[in-house]
Amino acid sequence: NAGVMQNPRHLVRRRGQEARLRCSPMKGHSHVYWYRQLPEEGLKFMVYLQKENIIDESGMPKERFSAEFPKEGPSILRIQQVVRGDSAAYFCASSDREGTRGYEQYFGPGTRLTVT
Amino acid sequence: GNSVTQMEGPVTLSEEAFLTINCTYTATGYPSLFWYVQYPGEGLQLLLKATKADDKGSNKGFEATYRKETTSFHLEKGSVQVSDSAVYFCALSYGGSNYKLTFGKGTLLTVNP
């Protein structure tokens, strides 16, 4: 039973390029969450999606960042025109229902983005 | 806003030593509290949780008690093993948006044989 898959595990981009991070939730899970961990910081919530819907994007930077979770395929976190400050570890989690009370979020291994 | 402060690492212990990793939180009301563990190269896994004051979460020999009076949720284990070497994260969720986890910075634990 595969867990949450993220790819790539490591991604290097030059300033101004686009970064696409993919997350395949656990089988049967329809809720996806993205978190970002900046150096020396804890994980910070970015966005919560269900299939074809963004439920809460209050943690997403207002510009250059977008996320989707289409009916078919993985969830994508897209960062346009990357800057050095975007260098971080990006973690995806999934659950079979909303919330954390009793409904555990299962995390992927993360994608480490380095912007040069 | 909500926040979590946990013990700075790294922590290095010998096998069978006693472990404490301190965690305190700031939140209005009564959050749910969690400890997550991340083994090298893997995603975060839920280790234990407590959803109300005085609850004790426990799993794999680890324990933590939800202390409202001291706003703390310290992680303890009586006898650590080499296989416990990992990064440990304290986290909380709260209120209507209880899917949002707020994490501490993580504590790296290394257990030597």
mmCIF file with all atom_site columns, N, CA and C in Angstrom, chain A residues 15-57:
data_model
loop_
_atom_site.group_PDB
_atom_site.id
_atom_site.type_symbol
_atom_site.label_atom_id
_atom_site.label_alt_id
_atom_site.label_comp_id
_atom_site.label_asym_id
_atom_site.label_entity_id
_atom_site.label_seq_id
_atom_site.pdbx_PDB_ins_code
_atom_site.Cartn_x
_atom_site.Cartn_y
_atom_site.Cartn_z
_atom_site.occupancy
_atom_site.B_iso_or_equiv
_atom_site.pdbx_formal_charge
_atom_site.auth_seq_id
_atom_site.auth_comp_id
_atom_site.auth_asym_id
_atom_site.auth_atom_id
_atom_site.pdbx_PDB_model_num
ATOM 1   N N  . ARG A 1 15 ? 17.013  31.260 -10.932 1.00 0.00 ? 15 ARG A N  1
ATOM 2   C CA . ARG A 1 15 ? 16.079  32.368 -10.710 1.00 0.00 ? 15 ARG A CA 1
ATOM 3   C C  . ARG A 1 15 ? 15.312  32.693 -11.989 1.00 0.00 ? 15 ARG A C  1
ATOM 4   N N  . GLY A 1 16 ? 14.015  32.865 -11.865 1.00 0.00 ? 16 GLY A N  1
ATOM 5   C CA . GLY A 1 16 ? 13.179  33.190 -13.014 1.00 0.00 ? 16 GLY A CA 1
ATOM 6   C C  . GLY A 1 16 ? 12.528  31.994 -13.680 1.00 0.00 ? 16 GLY A C  1
ATOM 7   N N  . GLN A 1 17 ? 13.004  30.784 -13.392 1.00 0.00 ? 17 GLN A N  1
ATOM 8   C CA . GLN A 1 17 ? 12.390  29.590 -13.974 1.00 0.00 ? 17 GLN A CA 1
ATOM 9   C C  . GLN A 1 17 ? 11.138  29.203 -13.200 1.00 0.00 ? 17 GLN A C  1
ATOM 10  N N  . GLU A 1 18 ? 10.438  28.208 -13.738 1.00 0.00 ? 18 GLU A N  1
ATOM 11  C CA . GLU A 1 18 ? 9.247   27.688 -13.070 1.00 0.00 ? 18 GLU A CA 1
ATOM 12  C C  . GLU A 1 18 ? 9.586   26.380 -12.376 1.00 0.00 ? 18 GLU A C  1
ATOM 13  N N  . ALA A 1 19 ? 8.951   26.156 -11.245 1.00 0.00 ? 19 ALA A N  1
ATOM 14  C CA . ALA A 1 19 ? 9.091   24.889 -10.526 1.00 0.00 ? 19 ALA A CA 1
ATOM 15  C C  . ALA A 1 19 ? 7.722   24.224 -10.429 1.00 0.00 ? 19 ALA A C  1
ATOM 16  N N  . ARG A 1 20 ? 7.683   22.933 -10.743 1.00 0.00 ? 20 ARG A N  1
ATOM 17  C CA . ARG A 1 20 ? 6.437   22.157 -10.605 1.00 0.00 ? 20 ARG A CA 1
ATOM 18  C C  . ARG A 1 20 ? 6.700   20.982 -9.678  1.00 0.00 ? 20 ARG A C  1
ATOM 19  N N  . LEU A 1 21 ? 5.935   20.941 -8.598  1.00 0.00 ? 21 LEU A N  1
ATOM 20  C CA . LEU A 1 21 ? 6.094   19.885 -7.611  1.00 0.00 ? 21 LEU A CA 1
ATOM 21  C C  . LEU A 1 21 ? 4.835   19.036 -7.643  1.00 0.00 ? 21 LEU A C  1
ATOM 22  N N  . ARG A 1 22 ? 5.024   17.720 -7.633  1.00 0.00 ? 22 ARG A N  1
ATOM 23  C CA . ARG A 1 22 ? 3.893   16.813 -7.778  1.00 0.00 ? 22 ARG A CA 1
ATOM 24  C C  . ARG A 1 22 ? 3.672   16.008 -6.504  1.00 0.00 ? 22 ARG A C  1
ATOM 25  N N  . CYS A 1 23 ? 2.424   15.730 -6.252  1.00 0.00 ? 23 CYS A N  1
ATOM 26  C CA . CYS A 1 23 ? 2.056   14.952 -5.069  1.00 0.00 ? 23 CYS A CA 1
ATOM 27  C C  . CYS A 1 23 ? 0.940   13.982 -5.434  1.00 0.00 ? 23 CYS A C  1
ATOM 28  N N  . SER A 1 24 ? 1.199   12.697 -5.237  1.00 0.00 ? 24 SER A N  1
ATOM 29  C CA . SER A 1 24 ? 0.157   11.681 -5.408  1.00 0.00 ? 24 SER A CA 1
ATOM 30  C C  . SER A 1 24 ? -0.292  11.229 -4.027  1.00 0.00 ? 24 SER A C  1
ATOM 31  N N  . PRO A 1 25 ? -1.554  11.489 -3.674  1.00 0.00 ? 25 PRO A N  1
ATOM 32  C CA . PRO A 1 25 ? -2.011  11.117 -2.329  1.00 0.00 ? 25 PRO A CA 1
ATOM 33  C C  . PRO A 1 25 ? -2.104  9.609  -2.178  1.00 0.00 ? 25 PRO A C  1
ATOM 34  N N  . MET A 1 26 ? -2.293  9.185  -0.953  1.00 0.00 ? 26 MET A N  1
ATOM 35  C CA . MET A 1 26 ? -2.507  7.766  -0.692  1.00 0.00 ? 26 MET A CA 1
ATOM 36  C C  . MET A 1 26 ? -3.775  7.316  -1.404  1.00 0.00 ? 26 MET A C  1
ATOM 37  N N  . LYS A 1 27 ? -3.810  6.053  -1.758  1.00 0.00 ? 27 LYS A N  1
ATOM 38  C CA . LYS A 1 27 ? -4.967  5.504  -2.461  1.00 0.00 ? 27 LYS A CA 1
ATOM 39  C C  . LYS A 1 27 ? -6.216  5.711  -1.608  1.00 0.00 ? 27 LYS A C  1
ATOM 40  N N  . GLY A 1 28 ? -7.243  6.256  -2.233  1.00 0.00 ? 28 GLY A N  1
ATOM 41  C CA . GLY A 1 28 ? -8.502  6.461  -1.530  1.00 0.00 ? 28 GLY A CA 1
ATOM 42  C C  . GLY A 1 28 ? -8.614  7.815  -0.836  1.00 0.00 ? 28 GLY A C  1
ATOM 43  N N  . HIS A 1 29 ? -7.516  8.576  -0.812  1.00 0.00 ? 29 HIS A N  1
ATOM 44  C CA . HIS A 1 29 ? -7.556  9.895  -0.175  1.00 0.00 ? 29 HIS A CA 1
ATOM 45  C C  . HIS A 1 29 ? -7.935  10.962 -1.189  1.00 0.00 ? 29 HIS A C  1
ATOM 46  N N  . SER A 1 30 ? -8.860  11.843 -0.770  1.00 0.00 ? 30 SER A N  1
ATOM 47  C CA . SER A 1 30 ? -9.295  12.895 -1.689  1.00 0.00 ? 30 SER A CA 1
ATOM 48  C C  . SER A 1 30 ? -9.005  14.288 -1.141  1.00 0.00 ? 30 SER A C  1
ATOM 49  N N  . HIS A 1 31 ? -8.253  14.366 -0.034  1.00 0.00 ? 31 HIS A N  1
ATOM 50  C CA . HIS A 1 31 ? -7.911  15.654 0.569   1.00 0.00 ? 31 HIS A CA 1
ATOM 51  C C  . HIS A 1 31 ? -6.397  15.789 0.562   1.00 0.00 ? 31 HIS A C  1
ATOM 52  N N  . VAL A 1 32 ? -5.911  16.905 0.066   1.00 0.00 ? 32 VAL A N  1
ATOM 53  C CA . VAL A 1 32 ? -4.468  17.134 -0.051  1.00 0.00 ? 32 VAL A CA 1
ATOM 54  C C  . VAL A 1 32 ? -4.107  18.461 0.595   1.00 0.00 ? 32 VAL A C  1
ATOM 55  N N  . TYR A 1 33 ? -2.976  18.474 1.274   1.00 0.00 ? 33 TYR A N  1
ATOM 56  C CA . TYR A 1 33 ? -2.472  19.672 1.967   1.00 0.00 ? 33 TYR A CA 1
ATOM 57  C C  . TYR A 1 33 ? -1.011  19.875 1.561   1.00 0.00 ? 33 TYR A C  1
ATOM 58  N N  . TRP A 1 34 ? -0.629  21.117 1.347   1.00 0.00 ? 34 TRP A N  1
ATOM 59  C CA . TRP A 1 34 ? 0.772   21.444 1.082   1.00 0.00 ? 34 TRP A CA 1
ATOM 60  C C  . TRP A 1 34 ? 1.311   22.299 2.226   1.00 0.00 ? 34 TRP A C  1
ATOM 61  N N  . TYR A 1 35 ? 2.546   21.971 2.623   1.00 0.00 ? 35 TYR A N  1
ATOM 62  C CA . TYR A 1 35 ? 3.256   22.715 3.661   1.00 0.00 ? 35 TYR A CA 1
ATOM 63  C C  . TYR A 1 35 ? 4.642   23.081 3.125   1.00 0.00 ? 35 TYR A C  1
ATOM 64  N N  . ARG A 1 36 ? 5.183   24.161 3.641   1.00 0.00 ? 36 ARG A N  1
ATOM 65  C CA . ARG A 1 36 ? 6.529   24.588 3.254   1.00 0.00 ? 36 ARG A CA 1
ATOM 66  C C  . ARG A 1 36 ? 7.389   24.706 4.507   1.00 0.00 ? 36 ARG A C  1
ATOM 67  N N  . GLN A 1 37 ? 8.618   24.239 4.401   1.00 0.00 ? 37 GLN A N  1
ATOM 68  C CA . GLN A 1 37 ? 9.566   24.374 5.508   1.00 0.00 ? 37 GLN A CA 1
ATOM 69  C C  . GLN A 1 37 ? 10.761  25.169 5.021   1.00 0.00 ? 37 GLN A C  1
ATOM 70  N N  . LEU A 1 38 ? 10.827  26.426 5.439   1.00 0.00 ? 38 LEU A N  1
ATOM 71  C CA . LEU A 1 38 ? 11.989  27.247 5.131   1.00 0.00 ? 38 LEU A CA 1
ATOM 72  C C  . LEU A 1 38 ? 13.140  26.841 6.052   1.00 0.00 ? 38 LEU A C  1
ATOM 73  N N  . PRO A 1 39 ? 14.392  27.133 5.659   1.00 0.00 ? 39 PRO A N  1
ATOM 74  C CA . PRO A 1 39 ? 15.535  26.769 6.513   1.00 0.00 ? 39 PRO A CA 1
ATOM 75  C C  . PRO A 1 39 ? 15.370  27.316 7.936   1.00 0.00 ? 39 PRO A C  1
ATOM 76  N N  . GLU A 1 40 ? 15.626  26.466 8.901   1.00 0.00 ? 40 GLU A N  1
ATOM 77  C CA . GLU A 1 40 ? 15.571  26.827 10.328  1.00 0.00 ? 40 GLU A CA 1
ATOM 78  C C  . GLU A 1 40 ? 14.156  27.165 10.802  1.00 0.00 ? 40 GLU A C  1
ATOM 79  N N  . GLU A 1 41 ? 13.142  26.770 10.045  1.00 0.00 ? 41 GLU A N  1
ATOM 80  C CA . GLU A 1 41 ? 11.761  27.046 10.450  1.00 0.00 ? 41 GLU A CA 1
ATOM 81  C C  . GLU A 1 41 ? 10.975  25.738 10.539  1.00 0.00 ? 41 GLU A C  1
ATOM 82  N N  . GLY A 1 42 ? 9.821   25.815 11.188  1.00 0.00 ? 42 GLY A N  1
ATOM 83  C CA . GLY A 1 42 ? 8.909   24.672 11.173  1.00 0.00 ? 42 GLY A CA 1
ATOM 84  C C  . GLY A 1 42 ? 8.106   24.645 9.885   1.00 0.00 ? 42 GLY A C  1
ATOM 85  N N  . LEU A 1 43 ? 7.395   23.550 9.660   1.00 0.00 ? 43 LEU A N  1
ATOM 86  C CA . LEU A 1 43 ? 6.517   23.462 8.490   1.00 0.00 ? 43 LEU A CA 1
ATOM 87  C C  . LEU A 1 43 ? 5.387   24.457 8.639   1.00 0.00 ? 43 LEU A C  1
ATOM 88  N N  . LYS A 1 44 ? 5.059   25.129 7.532   1.00 0.00 ? 44 LYS A N  1
ATOM 89  C CA . LYS A 1 44 ? 3.969   26.106 7.536   1.00 0.00 ? 44 LYS A CA 1
ATOM 90  C C  . LYS A 1 44 ? 2.926   25.708 6.485   1.00 0.00 ? 44 LYS A C  1
ATOM 91  N N  . PHE A 1 45 ? 1.670   25.741 6.889   1.00 0.00 ? 45 PHE A N  1
ATOM 92  C CA . PHE A 1 45 ? 0.548   25.407 6.008   1.00 0.00 ? 45 PHE A CA 1
ATOM 93  C C  . PHE A 1 45 ? 0.490   26.379 4.834   1.00 0.00 ? 45 PHE A C  1
ATOM 94  N N  . MET A 1 46 ? 0.271   25.821 3.650   1.00 0.00 ? 46 MET A N  1
ATOM 95  C CA . MET A 1 46 ? 0.108   26.660 2.463   1.00 0.00 ? 46 MET A CA 1
ATOM 96  C C  . MET A 1 46 ? -1.323  26.587 1.919   1.00 0.00 ? 46 MET A C  1
ATOM 97  N N  . VAL A 1 47 ? -1.779  25.370 1.623   1.00 0.00 ? 47 VAL A N  1
ATOM 98  C CA . VAL A 1 47 ? -3.057  25.259 0.916   1.00 0.00 ? 47 VAL A CA 1
ATOM 99  C C  . VAL A 1 47 ? -3.668  23.893 1.183   1.00 0.00 ? 47 VAL A C  1
ATOM 100 N N  . TYR A 1 48 ? -5.015  23.865 1.123   1.00 0.00 ? 48 TYR A N  1
ATOM 101 C CA . TYR A 1 48 ? -5.795  22.634 1.310   1.00 0.00 ? 48 TYR A CA 1
ATOM 102 C C  . TYR A 1 48 ? -6.697  22.498 0.094   1.00 0.00 ? 48 TYR A C  1
ATOM 103 N N  . LEU A 1 49 ? -6.611  21.330 -0.542  1.00 0.00 ? 49 LEU A N  1
ATOM 104 C CA . LEU A 1 49 ? -7.395  21.097 -1.754  1.00 0.00 ? 49 LEU A CA 1
ATOM 105 C C  . LEU A 1 49 ? -8.176  19.785 -1.642  1.00 0.00 ? 49 LEU A C  1
ATOM 106 N N  . GLN A 1 50 ? -9.330  19.785 -2.254  1.00 0.00 ? 50 GLN A N  1
ATOM 107 C CA . GLN A 1 50 ? -10.031 18.551 -2.572  1.00 0.00 ? 50 GLN A CA 1
ATOM 108 C C  . GLN A 1 50 ? -10.051 18.438 -4.094  1.00 0.00 ? 50 GLN A C  1
ATOM 109 N N  . LYS A 1 51 ? -10.507 17.324 -4.598  1.00 0.00 ? 51 LYS A N  1
ATOM 110 C CA . LYS A 1 51 ? -10.529 17.126 -6.047  1.00 0.00 ? 51 LYS A CA 1
ATOM 111 C C  . LYS A 1 51 ? -11.223 18.309 -6.725  1.00 0.00 ? 51 LYS A C  1
ATOM 112 N N  . GLU A 1 52 ? -10.489 18.987 -7.597  1.00 0.00 ? 52 GLU A N  1
ATOM 113 C CA . GLU A 1 52 ? -10.999 20.095 -8.411  1.00 0.00 ? 52 GLU A CA 1
ATOM 114 C C  . GLU A 1 52 ? -11.429 21.312 -7.598  1.00 0.00 ? 52 GLU A C  1
ATOM 115 N N  . ASN A 1 53 ? -11.088 21.366 -6.325  1.00 0.00 ? 53 ASN A N  1
ATOM 116 C CA . ASN A 1 53 ? -11.473 22.521 -5.509  1.00 0.00 ? 53 ASN A CA 1
ATOM 117 C C  . ASN A 1 53 ? -10.346 22.958 -4.603  1.00 0.00 ? 53 ASN A C  1
ATOM 118 N N  . ILE A 1 54 ? -10.147 24.265 -4.507  1.00 0.00 ? 54 ILE A N  1
ATOM 119 C CA . ILE A 1 54 ? -9.255  24.818 -3.497  1.00 0.00 ? 54 ILE A CA 1
ATOM 120 C C  . ILE A 1 54 ? -10.123 25.217 -2.311  1.00 0.00 ? 54 ILE A C  1
ATOM 121 N N  . ILE A 1 55 ? -9.876  24.584 -1.149  1.00 0.00 ? 55 ILE A N  1
ATOM 122 C CA . ILE A 1 55 ? -10.709 24.836 0.015   1.00 0.00 ? 55 ILE A CA 1
ATOM 123 C C  . ILE A 1 55 ? -10.154 26.008 0.841   1.00 0.00 ? 55 ILE A C  1
ATOM 124 N N  . ASP A 1 56 ? -8.854  26.048 1.005   1.00 0.00 ? 56 ASP A N  1
ATOM 125 C CA . ASP A 1 56 ? -8.237  27.091 1.834   1.00 0.00 ? 56 ASP A CA 1
ATOM 126 C C  . ASP A 1 56 ? -6.833  27.336 1.309   1.00 0.00 ? 56 ASP A C  1
ATOM 127 N N  . GLU A 1 57 ? -6.592  28.516 0.785   1.00 0.00 ? 57 GLU A N  1
ATOM 128 C CA . GLU A 1 57 ? -5.254  28.866 0.293   1.00 0.00 ? 57 GLU A CA 1
ATOM 129 C C  . GLU A 1 57 ? -4.678  30.025 1.093   1.00 0.00 ? 57 GLU A C  1
#
